[in-house]
Short mmCIF file of C-alpha atoms and ligand atoms in Angstrom, two decimals:
data_model
loop_
_atom_site.label_atom_id
_atom_site.label_comp_id
_atom_site.label_asym_id
_atom_site.label_seq_id
_atom_site.Cartn_x
_atom_site.Cartn_y
_atom_site.Cartn_z
CA UNK K 165 46.99 158.30 186.52
CA UNK K 166 49.35 155.28 186.66
CA UNK K 167 48.32 152.64 183.99
CA UNK K 168 48.65 149.11 184.79
CA UNK K 169 50.30 147.52 181.85
CA UNK K 170 48.03 144.83 180.48
CA UNK K 171 49.04 141.48 179.09
CA UNK K 172 52.36 141.25 181.09
CA UNK K 173 54.04 137.91 180.88
CA UNK K 174 54.83 135.51 183.81
CA UNK K 175 57.75 135.93 186.06
CA UNK K 176 59.99 132.95 185.22
CA UNK K 177 63.61 132.19 185.76
CA UNK K 178 63.97 131.76 181.94
CA UNK K 179 62.90 135.47 181.27
CA UNK K 180 66.02 137.33 179.96
CA UNK K 181 67.20 139.86 177.63
CA UNK K 182 70.55 138.89 176.24
CA UNK K 183 72.54 141.71 174.60
CA UNK K 184 74.58 140.60 171.68
CA UNK K 185 77.93 142.30 170.84
CA UNK K 186 77.23 145.05 168.36
CA UNK K 187 73.93 143.33 167.42
CA UNK K 188 70.40 142.94 168.68
CA UNK K 189 68.63 142.26 172.09
CA UNK K 190 67.64 138.55 172.16
CA UNK K 191 64.41 138.22 174.29
CA UNK K 192 63.94 134.99 175.64
CA UNK K 193 60.79 133.22 176.91
CA UNK K 194 57.99 134.95 175.17
CA UNK K 195 57.88 138.30 177.02
CA UNK K 196 54.73 140.43 175.75
CA UNK K 197 55.81 143.17 173.35
CA UNK K 198 53.78 146.27 172.61
CA UNK K 199 53.81 149.94 171.81
CA UNK K 200 53.55 152.38 174.67
CA UNK K 201 52.48 155.96 173.87
CA UNK K 202 53.25 158.95 176.22
CA UNK K 203 50.00 160.81 176.80
CA UNK K 204 50.90 164.39 177.65
CA UNK K 205 49.21 167.46 179.27
CA UNK K 206 48.97 170.95 177.62
CA UNK K 207 52.78 171.50 178.56
CA UNK K 208 53.74 168.45 176.71
CA UNK K 209 54.69 166.52 180.05
CA UNK K 210 53.93 162.95 180.49
CA UNK K 211 50.81 162.26 182.34
CA UNK K 212 49.74 158.62 181.47
CA UNK K 213 50.58 155.75 179.11
CA UNK K 214 48.51 154.41 176.46
CA UNK K 215 49.03 150.79 175.15
CA UNK K 216 49.11 150.57 171.38
CA UNK K 217 49.79 147.64 169.13
CA UNK K 218 50.47 144.40 170.70
CA UNK K 219 52.76 142.03 168.93
CA UNK K 220 52.38 138.25 168.56
CA UNK K 221 53.85 136.38 171.42
CA UNK K 222 56.81 134.43 170.36
CA UNK K 223 59.32 132.35 172.24
CA UNK K 224 62.48 134.08 171.32
CA UNK K 225 62.89 137.34 169.31
CA UNK K 226 65.72 139.53 168.39
CA UNK K 227 64.95 143.23 168.64
CA UNK K 228 66.94 145.87 166.87
CA UNK K 229 69.10 148.09 169.00
CA UNK K 230 71.06 149.85 166.21
CA UNK K 231 68.16 151.79 165.04
CA UNK K 232 68.61 150.98 161.31
CA UNK K 233 66.55 147.77 160.89
CA UNK K 234 63.93 147.97 158.04
CA UNK K 235 61.80 145.48 159.81
CA UNK K 236 61.53 147.22 163.29
CA UNK K 237 61.14 146.41 166.05
CA UNK K 238 62.88 143.25 164.83
CA UNK K 239 66.57 142.89 163.81
CA UNK K 240 67.02 142.25 160.23
CA UNK K 241 70.84 142.05 160.08
CA UNK K 242 71.38 145.73 159.12
CA UNK K 243 73.68 146.27 162.14
CA UNK K 244 76.37 144.28 160.36
CA UNK K 245 76.21 146.29 157.04
CA UNK K 246 76.46 149.45 159.00
CA UNK K 247 79.17 148.18 161.23
CA UNK K 248 77.05 149.11 164.43
CA UNK K 249 79.17 149.85 167.52
CA UNK K 250 77.03 148.65 170.43
CA UNK K 251 79.72 148.82 173.12
CA UNK K 252 78.09 148.85 176.56
CA UNK K 253 79.34 151.89 178.52
CA UNK K 254 76.85 152.14 181.34
CA UNK K 255 78.10 152.12 184.96
CA UNK K 256 77.41 148.63 186.26
CA UNK K 257 77.32 149.70 189.89
CA UNK K 258 73.93 149.15 191.73
CA UNK K 259 71.46 151.96 191.36
CA UNK K 260 71.56 153.14 195.05
CA UNK K 261 75.35 153.52 194.74
CA UNK K 262 74.86 156.06 192.13
CA UNK K 263 71.78 157.79 193.37
CA UNK K 264 71.37 161.29 194.71
CA UNK K 265 68.83 161.42 197.62
CA UNK K 266 66.09 164.08 198.14
CA UNK K 267 64.47 163.86 201.56
CA UNK K 268 60.84 164.85 202.28
CA UNK K 269 58.73 164.51 205.34
CA UNK K 270 57.07 161.40 204.52
CA UNK K 271 59.05 160.29 201.46
CA UNK K 272 62.55 159.93 200.08
CA UNK K 273 63.20 160.29 196.50
CA UNK K 274 66.43 158.71 194.74
CA UNK K 275 67.65 159.88 191.39
CA UNK K 276 70.22 158.71 188.84
CA UNK K 277 70.07 161.31 186.07
CA UNK K 278 72.32 159.47 183.63
CA UNK K 279 69.52 157.02 182.78
CA UNK K 280 66.79 159.57 182.17
CA UNK K 281 64.66 158.77 179.03
CA UNK K 282 63.23 162.26 178.86
CA UNK K 283 59.47 160.96 179.13
CA UNK K 284 58.70 163.89 181.40
CA UNK K 285 56.34 162.14 183.86
CA UNK K 286 58.27 163.89 186.61
CA UNK K 287 57.40 167.39 185.46
CA UNK K 288 53.71 168.17 186.24
CA UNK K 289 52.43 169.89 189.27
CA UNK K 290 55.89 171.27 190.26
CA UNK K 291 57.68 168.11 189.62
CA UNK K 292 58.40 164.88 191.66
CA UNK K 293 61.39 166.54 193.58
CA UNK K 294 59.07 169.30 194.83
CA UNK K 295 56.16 166.97 195.52
CA UNK K 296 58.45 164.77 197.68
CA UNK K 297 59.41 167.88 199.55
CA UNK K 298 55.81 168.43 200.21
CA UNK K 299 54.90 164.82 200.94
CA UNK K 300 53.14 165.68 204.35
CA UNK K 301 50.39 166.85 202.15
CA UNK K 302 48.46 163.67 201.04
CA UNK K 303 47.78 165.01 197.59
CA UNK K 304 51.33 165.77 196.88
CA UNK K 305 52.45 162.46 198.35
CA UNK K 306 50.11 160.51 196.04
CA UNK K 307 51.33 162.46 193.01
CA UNK K 308 54.97 161.84 193.84
CA UNK K 309 54.40 158.21 194.09
CA UNK K 310 52.31 158.04 190.77
CA UNK K 311 54.99 160.04 188.91
CA UNK K 312 57.69 157.68 189.99
CA UNK K 313 55.75 154.69 189.12
CA UNK K 314 55.22 156.09 185.66
CA UNK K 315 58.96 156.94 185.11
CA UNK K 316 59.86 154.26 182.63
CA UNK K 317 63.63 154.56 182.98
CA UNK K 318 64.02 153.79 186.84
CA UNK K 319 65.76 157.03 187.14
CA UNK K 320 63.53 157.83 190.08
CA UNK K 321 62.63 155.62 193.05
CA UNK K 322 60.66 156.46 196.01
CA UNK K 323 60.97 155.26 199.58
CA UNK K 324 58.45 155.45 202.61
CA UNK K 325 60.42 157.23 205.28
CA UNK K 326 58.64 155.33 208.16
CA UNK K 327 59.70 151.83 207.00
CA UNK K 328 62.55 152.52 204.62
CA UNK K 329 60.59 150.29 202.05
CA UNK K 330 60.55 151.17 198.32
CA UNK K 331 57.17 151.95 197.01
CA UNK K 332 57.04 150.21 193.65
CA UNK K 333 54.01 148.80 191.73
CA UNK K 334 53.90 145.24 190.90
CA UNK K 335 54.52 144.91 187.23
CA UNK K 336 54.48 141.71 185.28
CA UNK K 337 57.18 141.23 182.61
CA UNK K 338 56.56 143.33 179.44
CA UNK K 339 58.46 145.15 176.82
CA UNK K 340 57.05 148.56 175.62
CA UNK K 341 58.20 150.17 172.52
CA UNK K 342 58.01 153.85 173.64
CA UNK K 343 56.29 156.34 171.24
CA UNK K 344 56.60 159.97 172.03
CA UNK K 345 54.09 161.66 169.49
CA UNK K 346 54.50 165.16 171.24
CA UNK K 347 58.19 165.00 170.31
CA UNK K 348 57.61 163.26 167.09
CA UNK K 349 60.00 160.48 168.19
CA UNK K 350 60.27 156.93 168.97
CA UNK K 351 61.72 156.28 172.35
CA UNK K 352 63.53 153.42 174.15
CA UNK K 353 62.31 149.85 174.84
CA UNK K 354 60.70 150.19 178.34
CA UNK K 355 61.43 146.98 180.26
CA UNK K 356 59.12 146.38 183.15
CA UNK K 357 58.75 143.52 185.66
CA UNK K 358 62.30 142.65 186.87
CA UNK K 359 63.48 141.11 183.50
CA UNK K 360 67.20 140.08 183.92
CA UNK K 361 69.35 141.95 181.31
CA UNK K 362 72.66 140.15 180.42
CA UNK K 363 75.49 142.21 178.73
CA UNK K 364 77.38 140.85 175.82
CA UNK K 365 80.15 139.70 177.99
CA UNK K 366 77.85 137.78 180.37
CA UNK K 367 77.44 140.40 183.30
CA UNK K 368 73.85 140.54 184.70
CA UNK K 369 72.87 144.04 185.31
CA UNK K 370 71.04 144.94 188.56
CA UNK K 371 67.55 143.49 188.29
CA UNK K 372 64.86 146.27 188.37
CA UNK K 373 61.27 146.80 187.88
CA UNK K 374 61.65 149.67 185.22
CA UNK K 375 64.46 150.20 182.93
CA UNK K 376 64.68 151.61 179.43
CA UNK K 377 67.04 150.28 176.76
CA UNK K 378 68.36 152.18 173.75
CA UNK K 379 66.84 151.15 170.45
CA UNK K 380 68.05 154.08 168.43
CA UNK K 381 71.68 153.18 168.48
CA UNK K 382 72.76 156.56 169.74
CA UNK K 383 72.93 156.48 173.54
CA UNK K 384 76.26 157.15 175.19
CA UNK K 385 75.12 155.08 177.98
CA UNK K 386 74.36 151.68 176.35
CA UNK K 387 72.56 149.60 176.85
CA UNK K 388 70.45 152.14 178.53
CA UNK K 389 68.61 155.04 177.02
CA UNK K 390 70.02 158.55 177.70
CA UNK K 391 67.43 160.49 175.72
CA UNK K 392 69.68 160.66 172.71
CA UNK K 393 66.56 159.72 170.48
CA UNK K 394 65.32 163.35 171.01
CA UNK K 395 68.54 164.99 169.69
S1 SF4 N 128 62.55 158.95 182.43
FE1 SF4 N 128 61.80 159.37 184.57
S2 SF4 N 128 63.10 161.02 185.22
FE2 SF4 N 128 63.33 161.01 183.11
S3 SF4 N 128 61.91 162.60 182.31
FE3 SF4 N 128 60.83 160.41 182.33
S4 SF4 N 128 59.85 160.41 184.30
FE4 SF4 N 128 61.30 162.01 184.50
S1 FES N 129 70.43 145.37 165.69
FE1 FES N 129 70.18 144.21 164.08
S2 FES N 129 69.14 145.46 162.32
FE2 FES N 129 69.47 146.84 164.21
#
């Protein structure tokens, strides 16, 4: 079920998302931007991604992160009028320093709950944790790997016990504006493909293949999504 995101950009040393103080995300070097819809099963849990509208490729863009622009997804300056507080409060430690570890017979799952974007790809078929516990069954193992690859926030990562290597799809740089029609909500910006993200004060967060950035302005774990868009 894992969807390969089409139209990803090139990995380049110039790709970057720069967070501005109490203002937008400045996206540098023409990273493809598109809508990404969560496709759900009868329980409302995520089972696949559907790519929607693709935006014209532009060299540098400013994406709203206060949630109030009238020209979304782009910034229109409203953050100044509303006195947006975009203070970055996320823990800057590397993912693995924060992760809980779940051991299974062939796989290991790591989990940092604070960055969950509530897209529910980890819920079907007993859930990724249980599937990892049953990873000596090839079907359960395959599903655990697929669900983890679909987790947009990078809360979940999965590892091969035999080699200790992370199992991670190759993703080209792209930005997905998450839409969650089942919850009637717009979600975060899904950043794929190891795009560096630099804080307003010049710190480069750990570079990861999948992360979700808040774009409603309400996260308590800025710049990352904490699912507050569903509140
Ligand atoms: S962001 Fe990842 S861990 Fe959170 S609900 Fe979605 S799939 Fe599960
Ligand atoms: S960040 Fe500028 S309008 Fe939202």
